PDB file of C-alpha atoms in Angstrom:
ATOM      1  CA  MET A  38      -0.022   0.111  -0.118  1.00  0.00           C
ATOM      2  CA  ASN A  39       1.188   3.487  -0.668  1.00  0.00           C
ATOM      3  CA  GLY A  40       2.231   5.303   2.507  1.00  0.00           C
ATOM      4  CA  ASN A  41       1.064   8.539   1.007  1.00  0.00           C
ATOM      5  CA  ALA A  42      -2.492   7.668   0.741  1.00  0.00           C
ATOM      6  CA  ILE A  43      -5.406   9.151   2.464  1.00  0.00           C
ATOM      7  CA  ILE A  44      -7.658   6.000   2.360  1.00  0.00           C
ATOM      8  CA  GLN A  45      -6.465   2.438   2.463  1.00  0.00           C
ATOM      9  CA  VAL A  46      -8.408  -0.652   2.242  1.00  0.00           C
ATOM     10  CA  GLU A  47      -6.805  -4.119   2.851  1.00  0.00           C
ATOM     11  CA  ASN A  48      -8.523  -7.222   2.291  1.00  0.00           C
ATOM     12  CA  LEU A  49     -12.113  -5.963   3.390  1.00  0.00           C
ATOM     13  CA  HIS A  50     -14.877  -8.550   4.101  1.00  0.00           C
ATOM     14  CA  LYS A  51     -18.284  -8.129   5.016  1.00  0.00           C
ATOM     15  CA  TRP A  52     -20.813 -11.024   5.571  1.00  0.00           C
ATOM     16  CA  PHE A  53     -24.578 -10.369   6.087  1.00  0.00           C
ATOM     17  CA  GLY A  54     -25.689 -13.974   7.643  1.00  0.00           C
ATOM     18  CA  HIS A  55     -24.559 -16.412   5.141  1.00  0.00           C
ATOM     19  CA  LEU A  56     -24.286 -13.584   2.326  1.00  0.00           C
ATOM     20  CA  HIS A  57     -20.714 -12.590   1.622  1.00  0.00           C
ATOM     21  CA  VAL A  58     -21.438  -9.010  -0.065  1.00  0.00           C
ATOM     22  CA  LEU A  59     -17.403  -7.890  -0.021  1.00  0.00           C
ATOM     23  CA  ARG A  60     -14.999 -10.495  -0.642  1.00  0.00           C
ATOM     24  CA  GLY A  61     -11.357  -9.360   0.012  1.00  0.00           C
ATOM     25  CA  VAL A  62     -11.627  -5.659  -1.340  1.00  0.00           C
ATOM     26  CA  SER A  63      -8.361  -3.808  -1.613  1.00  0.00           C
ATOM     27  CA  PHE A  64      -7.807  -0.257  -2.647  1.00  0.00           C
ATOM     28  CA  GLU A  65      -6.501   3.115  -1.761  1.00  0.00           C
ATOM     29  CA  VAL A  66      -7.330   6.947  -2.576  1.00  0.00           C
ATOM     30  CA  ALA A  67      -4.685   9.569  -2.701  1.00  0.00           C
ATOM     31  CA  PRO A  68      -5.409  13.102  -1.245  1.00  0.00           C
ATOM     32  CA  GLN A  69      -7.267  15.263  -3.554  1.00  0.00           C
ATOM     33  CA  GLU A  70      -8.076  12.108  -5.840  1.00  0.00           C
ATOM     34  CA  VAL A  71     -11.819  11.550  -6.762  1.00  0.00           C
ATOM     35  CA  LEU A  72     -12.537   7.727  -6.727  1.00  0.00           C
ATOM     36  CA  VAL A  73     -15.479   6.594  -8.494  1.00  0.00           C
ATOM     37  CA  VAL A  74     -17.317   3.155  -7.985  1.00  0.00           C
ATOM     38  CA  ILE A  75     -19.507   1.708 -10.242  1.00  0.00           C
ATOM     39  CA  GLY A  76     -21.453  -1.702 -10.668  1.00  0.00           C
ATOM     40  CA  ARG A  77     -24.693  -3.198 -10.702  1.00  0.00           C
ATOM     41  CA  SER A  78     -27.480  -2.689  -7.905  1.00  0.00           C
ATOM     42  CA  GLY A  79     -26.713  -5.483  -5.348  1.00  0.00           C
ATOM     43  CA  SER A  80     -22.634  -5.575  -6.240  1.00  0.00           C
ATOM     44  CA  GLY A  81     -21.675  -4.320  -2.944  1.00  0.00           C
ATOM     45  CA  LYS A  82     -20.589  -0.736  -3.716  1.00  0.00           C
ATOM     46  CA  SER A  83     -22.747   0.948  -1.422  1.00  0.00           C
ATOM     47  CA  THR A  84     -21.988  -1.228   1.360  1.00  0.00           C
ATOM     48  CA  LEU A  85     -18.353  -0.808   0.879  1.00  0.00           C
ATOM     49  CA  LEU A  86     -18.681   2.919   1.199  1.00  0.00           C
ATOM     50  CA  ARG A  87     -20.566   2.101   4.329  1.00  0.00           C
ATOM     51  CA  CYS A  88     -18.216   0.394   5.863  1.00  0.00           C
ATOM     52  CA  LEU A  89     -15.426   3.087   5.223  1.00  0.00           C
ATOM     53  CA  ASN A  90     -17.602   5.132   7.898  1.00  0.00           C
ATOM     54  CA  PHE A  91     -18.504   2.249   9.859  1.00  0.00           C
ATOM     55  CA  LEU A  92     -22.276   2.968   9.234  1.00  0.00           C
ATOM     56  CA  GLU A  93     -21.650  -1.059   8.354  1.00  0.00           C
ATOM     57  CA  GLU A  94     -19.601  -2.783  10.833  1.00  0.00           C
ATOM     58  CA  PRO A  95     -16.803  -4.668   8.314  1.00  0.00           C
ATOM     59  CA  SER A  96     -16.501  -8.256   9.069  1.00  0.00           C
ATOM     60  CA  ALA A  97     -12.869  -8.445   8.546  1.00  0.00           C
ATOM     61  CA  GLY A  98      -9.988  -6.496   7.019  1.00  0.00           C
ATOM     62  CA  THR A  99      -8.102  -3.234   7.722  1.00  0.00           C
ATOM     63  CA  ILE A 100      -9.367   0.347   6.919  1.00  0.00           C
ATOM     64  CA  THR A 101      -7.188   3.401   7.381  1.00  0.00           C
ATOM     65  CA  ILE A 102      -8.315   7.022   6.848  1.00  0.00           C
ATOM     66  CA  ALA A 103      -6.215  10.218   7.584  1.00  0.00           C
ATOM     67  CA  GLU A 104      -3.732   8.072   9.778  1.00  0.00           C
ATOM     68  CA  ASN A 105      -6.556   6.420  11.864  1.00  0.00           C
ATOM     69  CA  SER A 106      -6.442   2.651  11.477  1.00  0.00           C
ATOM     70  CA  VAL A 107      -8.924  -0.058  12.650  1.00  0.00           C
ATOM     71  CA  THR A 108      -8.517  -3.884  11.939  1.00  0.00           C
ATOM     72  CA  MET A 109     -11.399  -6.148  11.933  1.00  0.00           C
ATOM     73  CA  GLY A 110     -11.910  -9.797  12.461  1.00  0.00           C
ATOM     74  CA  PRO A 111     -13.045 -12.714  14.361  1.00  0.00           C
ATOM     75  CA  GLY A 112     -12.007 -12.272  17.948  1.00  0.00           C
ATOM     76  CA  ILE A 113     -10.624  -8.758  17.234  1.00  0.00           C
ATOM     77  CA  ARG A 114     -12.675  -6.194  19.564  1.00  0.00           C
ATOM     78  CA  LEU A 115     -13.548  -2.948  17.610  1.00  0.00           C
ATOM     79  CA  ASN A 116     -11.500   0.029  18.797  1.00  0.00           C
ATOM     80  CA  ARG A 117     -14.386   2.331  19.296  1.00  0.00           C
ATOM     81  CA  GLN A 118     -12.223   5.516  19.788  1.00  0.00           C
ATOM     82  CA  LYS A 119     -10.270   4.935  16.648  1.00  0.00           C
ATOM     83  CA  VAL A 120     -13.813   4.606  14.780  1.00  0.00           C
ATOM     84  CA  ALA A 121     -15.029   7.845  16.087  1.00  0.00           C
ATOM     85  CA  ALA A 122     -11.779   9.544  14.995  1.00  0.00           C
ATOM     86  CA  MET A 123     -12.261   8.103  11.882  1.00  0.00           C
ATOM     87  CA  ARG A 124     -15.680   9.191  11.460  1.00  0.00           C
ATOM     88  CA  LEU A 125     -14.637  12.977  12.293  1.00  0.00           C
ATOM     89  CA  ASN A 126     -12.282  12.928   9.405  1.00  0.00           C
ATOM     90  CA  THR A 127     -14.992  11.378   6.955  1.00  0.00           C
ATOM     91  CA  GLY A 128     -18.292  13.094   5.758  1.00  0.00           C
ATOM     92  CA  MET A 129     -20.904  11.082   4.040  1.00  0.00           C
ATOM     93  CA  VAL A 130     -23.868  12.136   1.694  1.00  0.00           C
ATOM     94  CA  PHE A 131     -26.285   9.533   1.239  1.00  0.00           C
ATOM     95  CA  GLN A 132     -29.206   8.649  -1.270  1.00  0.00           C
ATOM     96  CA  GLU A 133     -31.754  10.296   1.115  1.00  0.00           C
ATOM     97  CA  PHE A 134     -31.297  13.276   2.451  1.00  0.00           C
ATOM     98  CA  ASN A 135     -31.734  12.576   6.048  1.00  0.00           C
ATOM     99  CA  LEU A 136     -32.329  16.202   7.142  1.00  0.00           C
ATOM    100  CA  PHE A 137     -34.231  17.044  10.344  1.00  0.00           C
ATOM    101  CA  PRO A 138     -37.659  18.197   9.362  1.00  0.00           C
ATOM    102  CA  HIS A 139     -38.254  20.346  12.246  1.00  0.00           C
ATOM    103  CA  MET A 140     -34.791  22.261  11.752  1.00  0.00           C
ATOM    104  CA  THR A 141     -33.893  25.257   9.340  1.00  0.00           C
ATOM    105  CA  ALA A 142     -31.349  24.510   6.903  1.00  0.00           C
ATOM    106  CA  LEU A 143     -28.896  26.583   8.796  1.00  0.00           C
ATOM    107  CA  ALA A 144     -29.877  24.389  12.008  1.00  0.00           C
ATOM    108  CA  ASN A 145     -29.248  21.068  10.194  1.00  0.00           C
ATOM    109  CA  VAL A 146     -26.032  22.151   8.999  1.00  0.00           C
ATOM    110  CA  ILE A 147     -24.768  23.319  12.011  1.00  0.00           C
ATOM    111  CA  GLU A 148     -26.103  20.299  14.408  1.00  0.00           C
ATOM    112  CA  GLY A 149     -22.642  17.952  14.038  1.00  0.00           C
ATOM    113  CA  LEU A 150     -20.690  21.059  15.180  1.00  0.00           C
ATOM    114  CA  ILE A 151     -22.659  21.678  18.400  1.00  0.00           C
ATOM    115  CA  THR A 152     -23.627  18.148  19.134  1.00  0.00           C
ATOM    116  CA  VAL A 153     -20.422  16.495  18.136  1.00  0.00           C
ATOM    117  CA  LYS A 154     -17.711  18.853  18.243  1.00  0.00           C
ATOM    118  CA  LYS A 155     -19.253  20.614  21.178  1.00  0.00           C
ATOM    119  CA  MET A 156     -18.822  24.071  19.624  1.00  0.00           C
ATOM    120  CA  PRO A 157     -20.827  26.981  20.997  1.00  0.00           C
ATOM    121  CA  LYS A 158     -23.709  27.788  18.507  1.00  0.00           C
ATOM    122  CA  ASP A 159     -22.563  31.397  18.108  1.00  0.00           C
ATOM    123  CA  GLN A 160     -19.461  29.833  16.475  1.00  0.00           C
ATOM    124  CA  ALA A 161     -21.103  27.229  14.632  1.00  0.00           C
ATOM    125  CA  ILE A 162     -23.460  29.738  12.648  1.00  0.00           C
ATOM    126  CA  PRO A 163     -20.804  31.550  10.729  1.00  0.00           C
ATOM    127  CA  ILE A 164     -19.492  28.253   9.612  1.00  0.00           C
ATOM    128  CA  GLY A 165     -22.682  26.880   8.665  1.00  0.00           C
ATOM    129  CA  GLU A 166     -23.655  30.083   6.793  1.00  0.00           C
ATOM    130  CA  LYS A 167     -20.258  29.686   5.015  1.00  0.00           C
ATOM    131  CA  TYR A 168     -21.074  26.103   3.819  1.00  0.00           C
ATOM    132  CA  LEU A 169     -24.648  26.929   2.713  1.00  0.00           C
ATOM    133  CA  ALA A 170     -23.377  29.843   0.612  1.00  0.00           C
ATOM    134  CA  LYS A 171     -20.501  27.482  -0.770  1.00  0.00           C
ATOM    135  CA  VAL A 172     -23.460  25.104  -2.085  1.00  0.00           C
ATOM    136  CA  GLY A 173     -25.668  28.067  -3.224  1.00  0.00           C
ATOM    137  CA  LEU A 174     -28.264  28.217  -0.796  1.00  0.00           C
ATOM    138  CA  ALA A 175     -27.388  31.325   1.620  1.00  0.00           C
ATOM    139  CA  VAL A 176     -31.041  32.649   1.114  1.00  0.00           C
ATOM    140  CA  LYS A 177     -32.598  29.331   2.397  1.00  0.00           C
ATOM    141  CA  ARG A 178     -30.849  29.354   5.940  1.00  0.00           C
ATOM    142  CA  ASP A 179     -34.007  29.682   7.334  1.00  0.00           C
ATOM    143  CA  GLU A 180     -36.160  27.347   5.505  1.00  0.00           C
ATOM    144  CA  HIS A 181     -37.283  24.217   6.567  1.00  0.00           C
ATOM    145  CA  PRO A 182     -36.691  20.909   4.355  1.00  0.00           C
ATOM    146  CA  ILE A 183     -40.454  20.849   3.595  1.00  0.00           C
ATOM    147  CA  ARG A 184     -40.167  23.953   1.659  1.00  0.00           C
ATOM    148  CA  LEU A 185     -37.000  22.906  -0.126  1.00  0.00           C
ATOM    149  CA  SER A 186     -36.672  20.654  -3.703  1.00  0.00           C
ATOM    150  CA  GLY A 187     -34.887  17.617  -3.540  1.00  0.00           C
ATOM    151  CA  GLY A 188     -31.800  19.227  -5.102  1.00  0.00           C
ATOM    152  CA  GLN A 189     -31.939  21.727  -2.376  1.00  0.00           C
ATOM    153  CA  LYS A 190     -32.156  19.394   0.506  1.00  0.00           C
ATOM    154  CA  GLN A 191     -29.304  17.309  -1.077  1.00  0.00           C
ATOM    155  CA  ARG A 192     -27.246  20.445  -1.185  1.00  0.00           C
ATOM    156  CA  VAL A 193     -27.942  21.204   2.309  1.00  0.00           C
ATOM    157  CA  ALA A 194     -26.878  17.657   3.317  1.00  0.00           C
ATOM    158  CA  ILE A 195     -23.739  18.157   1.515  1.00  0.00           C
ATOM    159  CA  ALA A 196     -23.275  21.486   3.423  1.00  0.00           C
ATOM    160  CA  ARG A 197     -23.833  19.720   6.284  1.00  0.00           C
ATOM    161  CA  ALA A 198     -21.143  17.231   5.674  1.00  0.00           C
ATOM    162  CA  LEU A 199     -18.661  19.797   4.693  1.00  0.00           C
ATOM    163  CA  ALA A 200     -18.929  22.008   7.734  1.00  0.00           C
ATOM    164  CA  MET A 201     -17.368  19.281   9.923  1.00  0.00           C
ATOM    165  CA  GLU A 202     -14.143  19.901   7.743  1.00  0.00           C
ATOM    166  CA  PRO A 203     -13.476  16.279   6.843  1.00  0.00           C
ATOM    167  CA  LYS A 204     -10.605  14.831   5.317  1.00  0.00           C
ATOM    168  CA  VAL A 205     -12.623  12.602   3.073  1.00  0.00           C
ATOM    169  CA  MET A 206     -16.109  12.873   1.484  1.00  0.00           C
ATOM    170  CA  LEU A 207     -18.295   9.859   0.617  1.00  0.00           C
ATOM    171  CA  PHE A 208     -20.995  10.066  -1.577  1.00  0.00           C
ATOM    172  CA  ASP A 209     -23.583   6.982  -1.615  1.00  0.00           C
ATOM    173  CA  GLU A 210     -25.483   7.617  -5.113  1.00  0.00           C
ATOM    174  CA  PRO A 211     -26.419  11.288  -4.044  1.00  0.00           C
ATOM    175  CA  THR A 212     -28.419  11.833  -7.311  1.00  0.00           C
ATOM    176  CA  SER A 213     -30.635   8.668  -7.198  1.00  0.00           C
ATOM    177  CA  ALA A 214     -33.602  10.038  -5.465  1.00  0.00           C
ATOM    178  CA  LEU A 215     -33.799  13.259  -7.303  1.00  0.00           C
ATOM    179  CA  ASP A 216     -35.851  14.157 -10.119  1.00  0.00           C
ATOM    180  CA  PRO A 217     -33.800  14.310 -13.537  1.00  0.00           C
ATOM    181  CA  GLU A 218     -34.036  18.410 -13.601  1.00  0.00           C
ATOM    182  CA  LEU A 219     -32.422  18.561 -10.426  1.00  0.00           C
ATOM    183  CA  ILE A 220     -29.892  16.068 -10.722  1.00  0.00           C
ATOM    184  CA  GLY A 221     -27.500  18.768 -12.550  1.00  0.00           C
ATOM    185  CA  GLU A 222     -27.506  21.410  -9.381  1.00  0.00           C
ATOM    186  CA  VAL A 223     -26.073  18.532  -7.165  1.00  0.00           C
ATOM    187  CA  LEU A 224     -23.452  17.196  -9.690  1.00  0.00           C
ATOM    188  CA  ASP A 225     -22.446  21.011 -10.230  1.00  0.00           C
ATOM    189  CA  VAL A 226     -21.628  21.468  -6.367  1.00  0.00           C
ATOM    190  CA  MET A 227     -19.477  17.959  -6.532  1.00  0.00           C
ATOM    191  CA  LYS A 228     -17.779  19.153  -9.916  1.00  0.00           C
ATOM    192  CA  GLN A 229     -16.541  22.604  -7.914  1.00  0.00           C
ATOM    193  CA  LEU A 230     -15.394  20.130  -4.974  1.00  0.00           C
ATOM    194  CA  ALA A 231     -13.551  18.095  -7.210  1.00  0.00           C
ATOM    195  CA  LYS A 232     -11.811  21.228  -8.921  1.00  0.00           C
ATOM    196  CA  GLU A 233     -10.921  22.576  -5.151  1.00  0.00           C
ATOM    197  CA  GLY A 234      -9.222  19.085  -4.672  1.00  0.00           C
ATOM    198  CA  THR A 235     -11.617  17.597  -2.153  1.00  0.00           C
ATOM    199  CA  THR A 236     -10.538  13.790  -1.782  1.00  0.00           C
ATOM    200  CA  MET A 237     -13.774  11.910  -2.432  1.00  0.00           C
ATOM    201  CA  ALA A 238     -14.995   8.144  -3.157  1.00  0.00           C
ATOM    202  CA  ILE A 239     -18.341   8.444  -4.853  1.00  0.00           C
ATOM    203  CA  VAL A 240     -21.197   5.797  -5.982  1.00  0.00           C
ATOM    204  CA  THR A 241     -22.964   6.800  -8.901  1.00  0.00           C
ATOM    205  CA  HIS A 242     -24.580   5.465 -11.834  1.00  0.00           C
ATOM    206  CA  GLU A 243     -24.025   9.053 -13.655  1.00  0.00           C
ATOM    207  CA  MET A 244     -21.144   7.941 -16.043  1.00  0.00           C
ATOM    208  CA  GLY A 245     -21.060  11.423 -17.736  1.00  0.00           C
ATOM    209  CA  PHE A 246     -20.549  12.860 -14.499  1.00  0.00           C
ATOM    210  CA  ALA A 247     -18.100   9.969 -13.540  1.00  0.00           C
ATOM    211  CA  CYS A 248     -16.142  10.779 -16.591  1.00  0.00           C
ATOM    212  CA  ASP A 249     -15.905  14.523 -15.857  1.00  0.00           C
ATOM    213  CA  VAL A 250     -14.666  14.185 -12.481  1.00  0.00           C
ATOM    214  CA  ALA A 251     -12.904  10.862 -11.516  1.00  0.00           C
ATOM    215  CA  ASP A 252      -9.247  10.450 -11.541  1.00  0.00           C
ATOM    216  CA  ARG A 253      -9.906   6.464 -11.343  1.00  0.00           C
ATOM    217  CA  ILE A 254     -13.117   4.314 -11.750  1.00  0.00           C
ATOM    218  CA  ILE A 255     -13.219   1.243  -9.820  1.00  0.00           C
ATOM    219  CA  PHE A 256     -15.816  -1.437 -11.259  1.00  0.00           C
ATOM    220  CA  VAL A 257     -17.330  -3.823  -8.372  1.00  0.00           C
ATOM    221  CA  ASP A 258     -19.164  -7.154  -9.281  1.00  0.00           C
ATOM    222  CA  ARG A 259     -20.603  -9.467  -6.560  1.00  0.00           C
ATOM    223  CA  GLY A 260     -18.458  -7.958  -3.741  1.00  0.00           C
ATOM    224  CA  VAL A 261     -14.701  -7.866  -5.722  1.00  0.00           C
ATOM    225  CA  ILE A 262     -13.206  -5.246  -7.884  1.00  0.00           C
ATOM    226  CA  VAL A 263     -13.052  -6.349 -11.322  1.00  0.00           C
ATOM    227  CA  GLU A 264     -10.698  -3.731 -12.798  1.00  0.00           C
ATOM    228  CA  GLN A 265      -9.975  -0.107 -12.134  1.00  0.00           C
ATOM    229  CA  GLY A 266      -8.372   2.648 -14.249  1.00  0.00           C
ATOM    230  CA  THR A 267      -8.649   6.086 -15.709  1.00  0.00           C
ATOM    231  CA  PRO A 268     -12.396   7.078 -16.711  1.00  0.00           C
ATOM    232  CA  GLU A 269     -11.055   7.273 -20.331  1.00  0.00           C
ATOM    233  CA  ARG A 270      -9.769   3.379 -20.343  1.00  0.00           C
ATOM    234  CA  ILE A 271     -12.806   1.986 -18.080  1.00  0.00           C
ATOM    235  CA  VAL A 272     -15.064   3.631 -20.356  1.00  0.00           C
ATOM    236  CA  ALA A 273     -13.658   3.498 -23.861  1.00  0.00           C
ATOM    237  CA  ASN A 274     -11.698  -0.112 -23.619  1.00  0.00           C
ATOM    238  CA  PRO A 275     -12.779  -1.909 -20.452  1.00  0.00           C
ATOM    239  CA  SER A 276     -10.796  -5.269 -20.230  1.00  0.00           C
ATOM    240  CA  ASP A 277     -13.285  -7.422 -18.538  1.00  0.00           C
ATOM    241  CA  GLU A 278     -16.281  -8.532 -20.192  1.00  0.00           C
ATOM    242  CA  ARG A 279     -18.297  -8.018 -17.015  1.00  0.00           C
ATOM    243  CA  THR A 280     -17.489  -4.224 -17.301  1.00  0.00           C
ATOM    244  CA  ARG A 281     -18.269  -4.234 -20.862  1.00  0.00           C
ATOM    245  CA  SER A 282     -21.703  -5.583 -20.231  1.00  0.00           C
ATOM    246  CA  PHE A 283     -22.519  -3.460 -17.554  1.00  0.00           C
ATOM    247  CA  LEU A 284     -21.459  -0.299 -19.386  1.00  0.00           C
ATOM    248  CA  GLU A 285     -23.095  -0.910 -22.819  1.00  0.00           C
ATOM    249  CA  PRO A 286     -26.645  -0.055 -21.977  1.00  0.00           C
ATOM    250  CA  LEU A 287     -25.279   3.079 -20.177  1.00  0.00           C
ATOM    251  CA  ARG A 288     -23.882   4.311 -23.194  1.00  0.00           C
ATOM    252  CA  LYS A 289     -26.644   4.274 -25.190  1.00  0.00           C
ATOM    253  CA  VAL A 290     -28.801   6.030 -22.525  1.00  0.00           C
ATOM    254  CA  GLN A 291     -26.419   8.484 -21.122  1.00  0.00           C
ATOM    255  CA  GLY A 292     -24.851   9.133 -24.641  1.00  0.00           C
ATOM    256  CA  LEU A 293     -21.334   8.142 -23.556  1.00  0.00           C
TER     257      LEU A 293
END
């Protein structure tokens, strides 16, 4: 493994009962790299992302994020302090927005600062305002989620993750719950983050977006990494038949 990597995953396994969802996955992500993970539904890609943030507890393997390393396996007690430290360095954006409906956009964004980082509210508010402005929603600071479109809700969710100032951002199909006309506004924010050098791991089916922002694409099938490479190579000349058969219909639908 590369000592300069900000994310290192070694021999990661995840079982759900008798179902072996991740089968010895290993990869790394360099600082400021944008990694896009693609694959069919049920291939294990979202489980992989959730394991990085310990929303799913891996069954075995080692995960290192920003110098915090956790090894898991039978008979190994999970180090909760290291997991907590890892989560502080990791921002997560989900398919569903998971906003608190009774809170304003600003209150949603600063909640983690107040409850997790124990920051006084008067210090948290300027940070929340900064990141709402960053995603183009400064004017919506006092609106509740019911008054926001799906794209606006997802941008608030991105601002909430960014406000914690993590070293890594994880996106789990962030546009899959959006109407087609709203997808672009969320992808535009993510493209800007990529330009600014934000380290990101993204699960998406938006292949045009992946080609625009990814430094590297990983194709996952049945819990293993089948192949990886630059967007140009993976999309134009995949080496594995499973990758080709996955991408062929997407090429037609998405005009690749």
